[in-house]
Coordinates of C-alpha atoms in Angstrom, one line a residue:
M425 CA -5.6 22.2 12.8
P426 CA -4.7 18.9 11.0
I427 CA -7.2 16.1 11.4
S428 CA -6.6 13.9 14.4
S429 CA -5.7 10.2 14.0
E430 CA -8.8 9.2 15.9
R431 CA -11.1 11.2 13.6
L432 CA -9.3 10.0 10.4
R433 CA -9.7 6.4 11.5
S434 CA -13.4 7.1 12.1
L435 CA -13.9 8.7 8.7
I436 CA -12.2 5.9 6.8
G437 CA -13.9 3.2 8.9
F438 CA -10.7 1.6 10.0
A439 CA -11.5 -1.9 11.2
E440 CA -9.3 -3.6 13.7
T441 CA -8.6 -7.3 13.1
E442 CA -5.9 -9.9 13.6
L443 CA -4.2 -12.4 11.3
R444 CA -3.5 -15.8 12.6
L445 CA -1.2 -18.1 10.6
E446 CA -2.6 -21.5 10.0
E447 CA -0.4 -23.0 7.2
S448 CA 3.0 -22.3 5.7
R449 CA 4.8 -23.9 2.7
V450 CA 8.2 -22.9 1.6
E451 CA 9.2 -22.9 -2.1
T452 CA 12.9 -22.5 -2.7
H453 CA 14.3 -20.9 -5.8
E454 CA 17.9 -20.4 -7.0
D455 CA 18.3 -17.0 -5.3
H456 CA 15.3 -16.5 -3.0
A457 CA 12.6 -18.4 -1.1
V458 CA 8.8 -17.9 -1.3
E459 CA 6.6 -18.8 1.6
H460 CA 3.0 -19.6 0.7
L461 CA 0.9 -18.6 3.8
R462 CA -2.6 -19.2 4.9
F463 CA -4.0 -16.8 7.5
R464 CA -7.3 -16.6 9.3
L465 CA -8.9 -13.2 10.2
S466 CA -10.7 -12.5 13.5
D467 CA -14.0 -13.1 11.8
G468 CA -12.9 -16.5 10.4
T469 CA -12.1 -15.4 6.9
A470 CA -9.3 -17.2 5.2
V471 CA -6.6 -15.0 3.6
R472 CA -3.8 -16.0 1.3
G473 CA -0.4 -14.4 1.9
L474 CA 2.9 -14.7 -0.1
L475 CA 6.3 -13.8 1.3
A476 CA 9.5 -13.5 -0.5
R477 CA 12.8 -13.5 1.4
P478 CA 16.6 -14.2 0.9
L479 CA 17.7 -17.8 1.2
S480 CA 20.3 -17.1 3.8
S481 CA 19.6 -16.3 7.5
E482 CA 21.5 -13.4 8.8
G483 CA 19.5 -12.3 11.8
A484 CA 16.8 -9.7 11.7
R485 CA 16.5 -8.0 8.3
P486 CA 14.6 -4.9 7.1
A487 CA 11.2 -5.8 5.7
I488 CA 8.6 -4.5 3.3
L489 CA 4.8 -4.7 3.5
Y490 CA 3.7 -4.8 -0.1
A491 CA 0.1 -3.8 -1.0
H492 CA -1.1 -5.2 -4.3
A493 CA -2.8 -3.1 -7.0
H494 CA -6.3 -3.2 -8.5
G495 CA -6.2 -2.7 -12.2
N496 CA -9.5 -4.6 -12.6
R497 CA -7.4 -7.8 -12.4
Y498 CA -9.3 -9.3 -9.4
E499 CA -7.7 -12.6 -10.0
V500 CA -4.2 -11.3 -9.3
G501 CA -4.1 -10.2 -5.7
A502 CA -1.1 -11.2 -3.6
S503 CA 0.4 -13.2 -6.5
E504 CA 1.5 -9.8 -7.9
L505 CA 4.5 -10.1 -5.5
T506 CA 5.8 -13.3 -7.2
E507 CA 4.2 -13.2 -10.6
G508 CA 3.9 -9.5 -11.4
R509 CA 1.3 -7.7 -13.4
P510 CA 1.3 -5.7 -16.7
A511 CA 1.7 -2.3 -14.9
L512 CA 5.0 -3.5 -13.3
L513 CA 8.4 -4.1 -14.8
D514 CA 8.6 -7.6 -13.3
P515 CA 7.6 -9.4 -10.1
P516 CA 8.9 -7.2 -7.2
G517 CA 9.2 -10.0 -4.6
P518 CA 12.4 -11.7 -6.0
V519 CA 13.9 -8.3 -6.6
L520 CA 13.4 -7.1 -3.1
A521 CA 14.6 -10.5 -1.7
G522 CA 17.8 -9.9 -3.8
E523 CA 18.2 -6.6 -2.0
G524 CA 18.0 -8.3 1.4
Y525 CA 14.3 -7.6 2.3
V526 CA 11.6 -9.9 3.7
T527 CA 8.5 -8.9 1.8
L528 CA 4.9 -9.8 2.6
C529 CA 1.7 -9.4 0.5
I530 CA -1.8 -10.5 1.3
D531 CA -5.0 -10.8 -0.8
M532 CA -7.3 -7.8 -0.2
P533 CA -11.1 -8.4 0.0
T534 CA -12.5 -9.3 -3.5
F535 CA -9.0 -10.0 -4.9
G536 CA -6.9 -13.1 -5.5
E537 CA -8.4 -16.1 -3.7
R538 CA -11.1 -13.8 -2.2
T539 CA -13.1 -13.2 -5.5
G540 CA -16.2 -14.9 -4.3
L541 CA -17.7 -11.4 -3.7
T542 CA -17.4 -8.6 -6.2
E543 CA -15.9 -5.2 -5.3
S544 CA -19.2 -3.5 -6.0
A545 CA -21.2 -5.9 -3.9
A546 CA -18.6 -5.7 -1.0
A547 CA -18.5 -1.9 -1.1
K548 CA -22.3 -1.6 -1.1
A549 CA -22.8 -4.1 1.6
A550 CA -20.2 -2.4 3.8
L551 CA -21.8 1.0 3.4
W552 CA -25.3 -0.3 4.1
Q553 CA -24.0 -1.9 7.2
G554 CA -22.3 1.2 8.4
R555 CA -18.8 0.1 7.4
I556 CA -16.3 1.1 4.7
L557 CA -14.5 -1.4 2.4
F558 CA -11.3 0.7 2.4
G559 CA -11.3 0.7 6.2
Q560 CA -11.5 -3.0 6.2
M561 CA -8.6 -3.2 3.8
L562 CA -6.5 -0.9 5.9
G563 CA -7.3 -2.9 9.0
E564 CA -6.1 -6.1 7.3
Q565 CA -2.9 -4.4 6.2
A566 CA -2.3 -3.3 9.8
A567 CA -2.8 -6.9 10.9
A568 CA -0.3 -8.0 8.2
L569 CA 2.2 -5.5 9.5
T570 CA 1.7 -6.8 13.1
W571 CA 2.4 -10.4 11.9
L572 CA 5.4 -9.4 9.8
A573 CA 6.9 -7.5 12.8
T574 CA 6.8 -10.7 14.9
R575 CA 9.0 -12.8 12.6
P576 CA 12.4 -13.6 14.0
D577 CA 14.0 -12.7 10.7
V578 CA 12.5 -9.2 10.7
D579 CA 13.7 -6.1 12.5
P580 CA 10.4 -4.4 13.5
A581 CA 12.0 -1.0 13.6
R582 CA 12.9 -1.3 9.9
I583 CA 9.6 -2.1 8.1
G584 CA 8.7 -0.1 5.0
M585 CA 5.6 -0.2 2.9
T586 CA 5.1 0.2 -0.9
G587 CA 2.6 -0.5 -3.6
L588 CA 1.3 0.7 -7.0
S589 CA -2.2 2.1 -7.7
M590 CA -4.6 0.8 -5.1
G591 CA -1.5 -0.5 -3.2
A592 CA -0.1 3.0 -3.2
T593 CA -3.2 4.4 -1.6
L594 CA -3.2 1.7 1.0
A595 CA 0.5 2.3 1.7
Y596 CA 0.4 6.0 2.4
F597 CA -2.9 5.9 4.2
L598 CA -1.7 3.2 6.6
A599 CA 1.6 5.0 7.0
A600 CA -0.4 8.1 8.0
L601 CA -2.1 6.1 10.7
D602 CA 0.6 3.7 11.9
T603 CA 4.0 4.9 12.9
R604 CA 5.3 1.4 12.7
V605 CA 5.7 2.0 9.0
A606 CA 9.3 3.4 9.1
A607 CA 9.3 4.6 5.4
V608 CA 6.8 4.6 2.6
A609 CA 7.3 4.6 -1.2
H610 CA 4.2 4.6 -3.4
L611 CA 3.5 4.6 -7.2
C612 CA 0.7 5.9 -9.4
C613 CA -2.1 6.8 -7.1
Y614 CA -1.3 10.1 -5.3
A615 CA -3.7 13.0 -6.1
D616 CA -6.0 15.5 -4.5
F617 CA -9.4 13.7 -4.2
A618 CA -11.4 17.0 -4.5
T619 CA -9.6 17.8 -7.8
L620 CA -10.4 14.3 -9.1
V621 CA -14.1 15.0 -8.4
E622 CA -13.8 18.4 -10.2
T623 CA -12.3 16.8 -13.3
G624 CA -14.3 13.6 -13.3
A625 CA -11.2 11.5 -12.8
H626 CA -12.6 10.1 -9.5
D627 CA -14.8 7.8 -11.6
L628 CA -11.7 6.0 -12.9
H629 CA -11.0 4.7 -9.4
G630 CA -12.6 1.7 -7.8
H631 CA -15.6 1.5 -5.4
Y632 CA -13.1 0.6 -2.6
L633 CA -12.1 4.3 -2.3
T634 CA -15.7 5.5 -1.4
M635 CA -15.3 7.1 2.1
P636 CA -18.4 9.2 3.0
G637 CA -17.6 12.7 4.4
L638 CA -13.8 12.5 4.0
L639 CA -13.4 15.6 1.8
A640 CA -15.5 17.7 4.2
E641 CA -12.8 17.3 6.8
T642 CA -9.5 16.5 5.2
S643 CA -7.6 15.9 2.0
T644 CA -5.2 13.5 0.4
G645 CA -2.3 15.9 0.8
E646 CA -3.0 16.4 4.4
I647 CA -3.3 12.6 5.0
A648 CA 0.0 11.9 3.3
G649 CA 1.5 14.8 5.3
R650 CA 0.7 12.8 8.5
V651 CA 3.6 10.5 7.5
A652 CA 6.1 13.3 8.4
P653 CA 8.7 13.2 9.7
R654 CA 9.2 9.7 8.4
P655 CA 10.6 9.4 4.8
Q656 CA 8.1 9.3 1.9
L657 CA 8.7 8.8 -1.8
I658 CA 5.9 9.6 -4.3
C659 CA 6.2 8.4 -7.9
I660 CA 3.7 9.4 -10.6
G661 CA 3.4 9.6 -14.4
S662 CA 2.5 12.9 -16.0
E663 CA 0.1 11.2 -18.4
D664 CA -1.6 9.0 -15.8
R665 CA -5.3 9.7 -16.0
L666 CA -5.8 8.6 -12.4
T667 CA -3.4 11.3 -11.2
P668 CA -3.9 14.5 -13.3
P669 CA -1.0 17.0 -12.8
L670 CA -3.2 19.6 -11.1
A671 CA -4.5 17.0 -8.6
V672 CA -0.9 16.0 -7.9
E673 CA 0.3 19.6 -7.5
R674 CA -2.5 20.5 -5.1
A675 CA -1.9 17.4 -3.0
F676 CA 1.9 17.8 -2.9
R677 CA 1.6 21.4 -1.8
E678 CA -0.2 20.2 1.4
T679 CA 2.1 17.3 2.0
A680 CA 5.2 19.4 1.6
A681 CA 3.8 21.9 4.0
A682 CA 3.4 19.2 6.6
Y683 CA 7.1 18.1 6.2
S684 CA 8.1 21.8 6.4
R685 CA 6.3 22.1 9.7
A686 CA 8.0 19.0 10.9
A687 CA 11.3 20.8 10.2
V688 CA 12.8 17.8 8.3
R689 CA 14.8 18.0 5.0
G690 CA 15.3 15.3 2.4
R691 CA 12.6 13.0 3.7
L692 CA 9.9 13.9 1.1
A693 CA 10.5 13.3 -2.6
L694 CA 8.2 13.5 -5.7
L695 CA 9.3 11.7 -8.8
T696 CA 7.4 12.6 -12.0
E697 CA 7.9 10.6 -15.1
T698 CA 7.1 12.8 -18.2
G699 CA 5.0 11.1 -20.8
I700 CA 4.3 8.1 -18.7
G701 CA 0.8 6.7 -17.8
H702 CA -0.4 4.4 -15.1
R703 CA 2.7 2.1 -14.8
E704 CA 6.0 1.6 -13.1
T705 CA 9.2 2.6 -14.9
A706 CA 12.8 1.6 -14.5
R707 CA 13.5 5.0 -13.0
M708 CA 10.7 4.5 -10.4
R709 CA 12.0 1.1 -9.5
A710 CA 15.5 2.4 -9.0
A711 CA 14.3 5.3 -6.9
V712 CA 12.3 2.9 -4.7
L713 CA 15.2 0.6 -4.1
D714 CA 17.5 3.5 -3.4
F715 CA 14.9 5.0 -1.1
F716 CA 14.6 1.9 1.0
K717 CA 18.3 1.3 1.0
E718 CA 18.8 4.7 2.5
H719 CA 15.9 4.7 5.0
L720 CA 15.7 1.1 6.2

């Protein structure tokens, strides 16, 4: 019996919260606009958000919730959307705006403008207090999804989610828990966690992924399988040390089985780039854009 949504939320420490918009400043570029946003969480924490959108207003558009990566570049955070990072081809925000999407990214705890506390300190404090940092991150992403869905220029039935590395993990975990994510495409962080532990590759991942007891009850492949029957695109590099081939194979076997049980065809795809490490490729970018064009 697949793990229930309620039990999965408990295991990952999913923490409900809200985002309240306090400030907004629009920066206009030649072919897109960027909104600089300032939110406040339920506990009073200030959170920076960046939103890229087309210049023209044509009613409710499809939207993307973009989860930023880790890469030990704590200073980047949400600015990945508009400024990029080394693992990306270029900043995704302007590209997605050019394709007609409204795209939102917020700083995760310990990243961007929230670097006052280190990831190690935040993860330890959370665990000592009976909480989980990853569950806090997912709760904030869900709150960002709620806010994005309320915008008059967004069609709430056509919101997808994407991200690379840590952002990928946030993307498919949230999609597994929240059916408001209509389609999910994730890059460079899909692998069977148990196999990562077997090979030692788990130690290449950040403290944020520490979820006590998770592997005793479920697996990455099963969690990603909860996205079914909604569309899902998985992109990985064959030489990515964070996603060894055996770990990808084991996870995908379980995810594919879930899609088979859902009796859907053509809604799950795995793109493997031979000889590529932990980074986006032109082929991955094209696949993601084609995926969202088809499913949103």
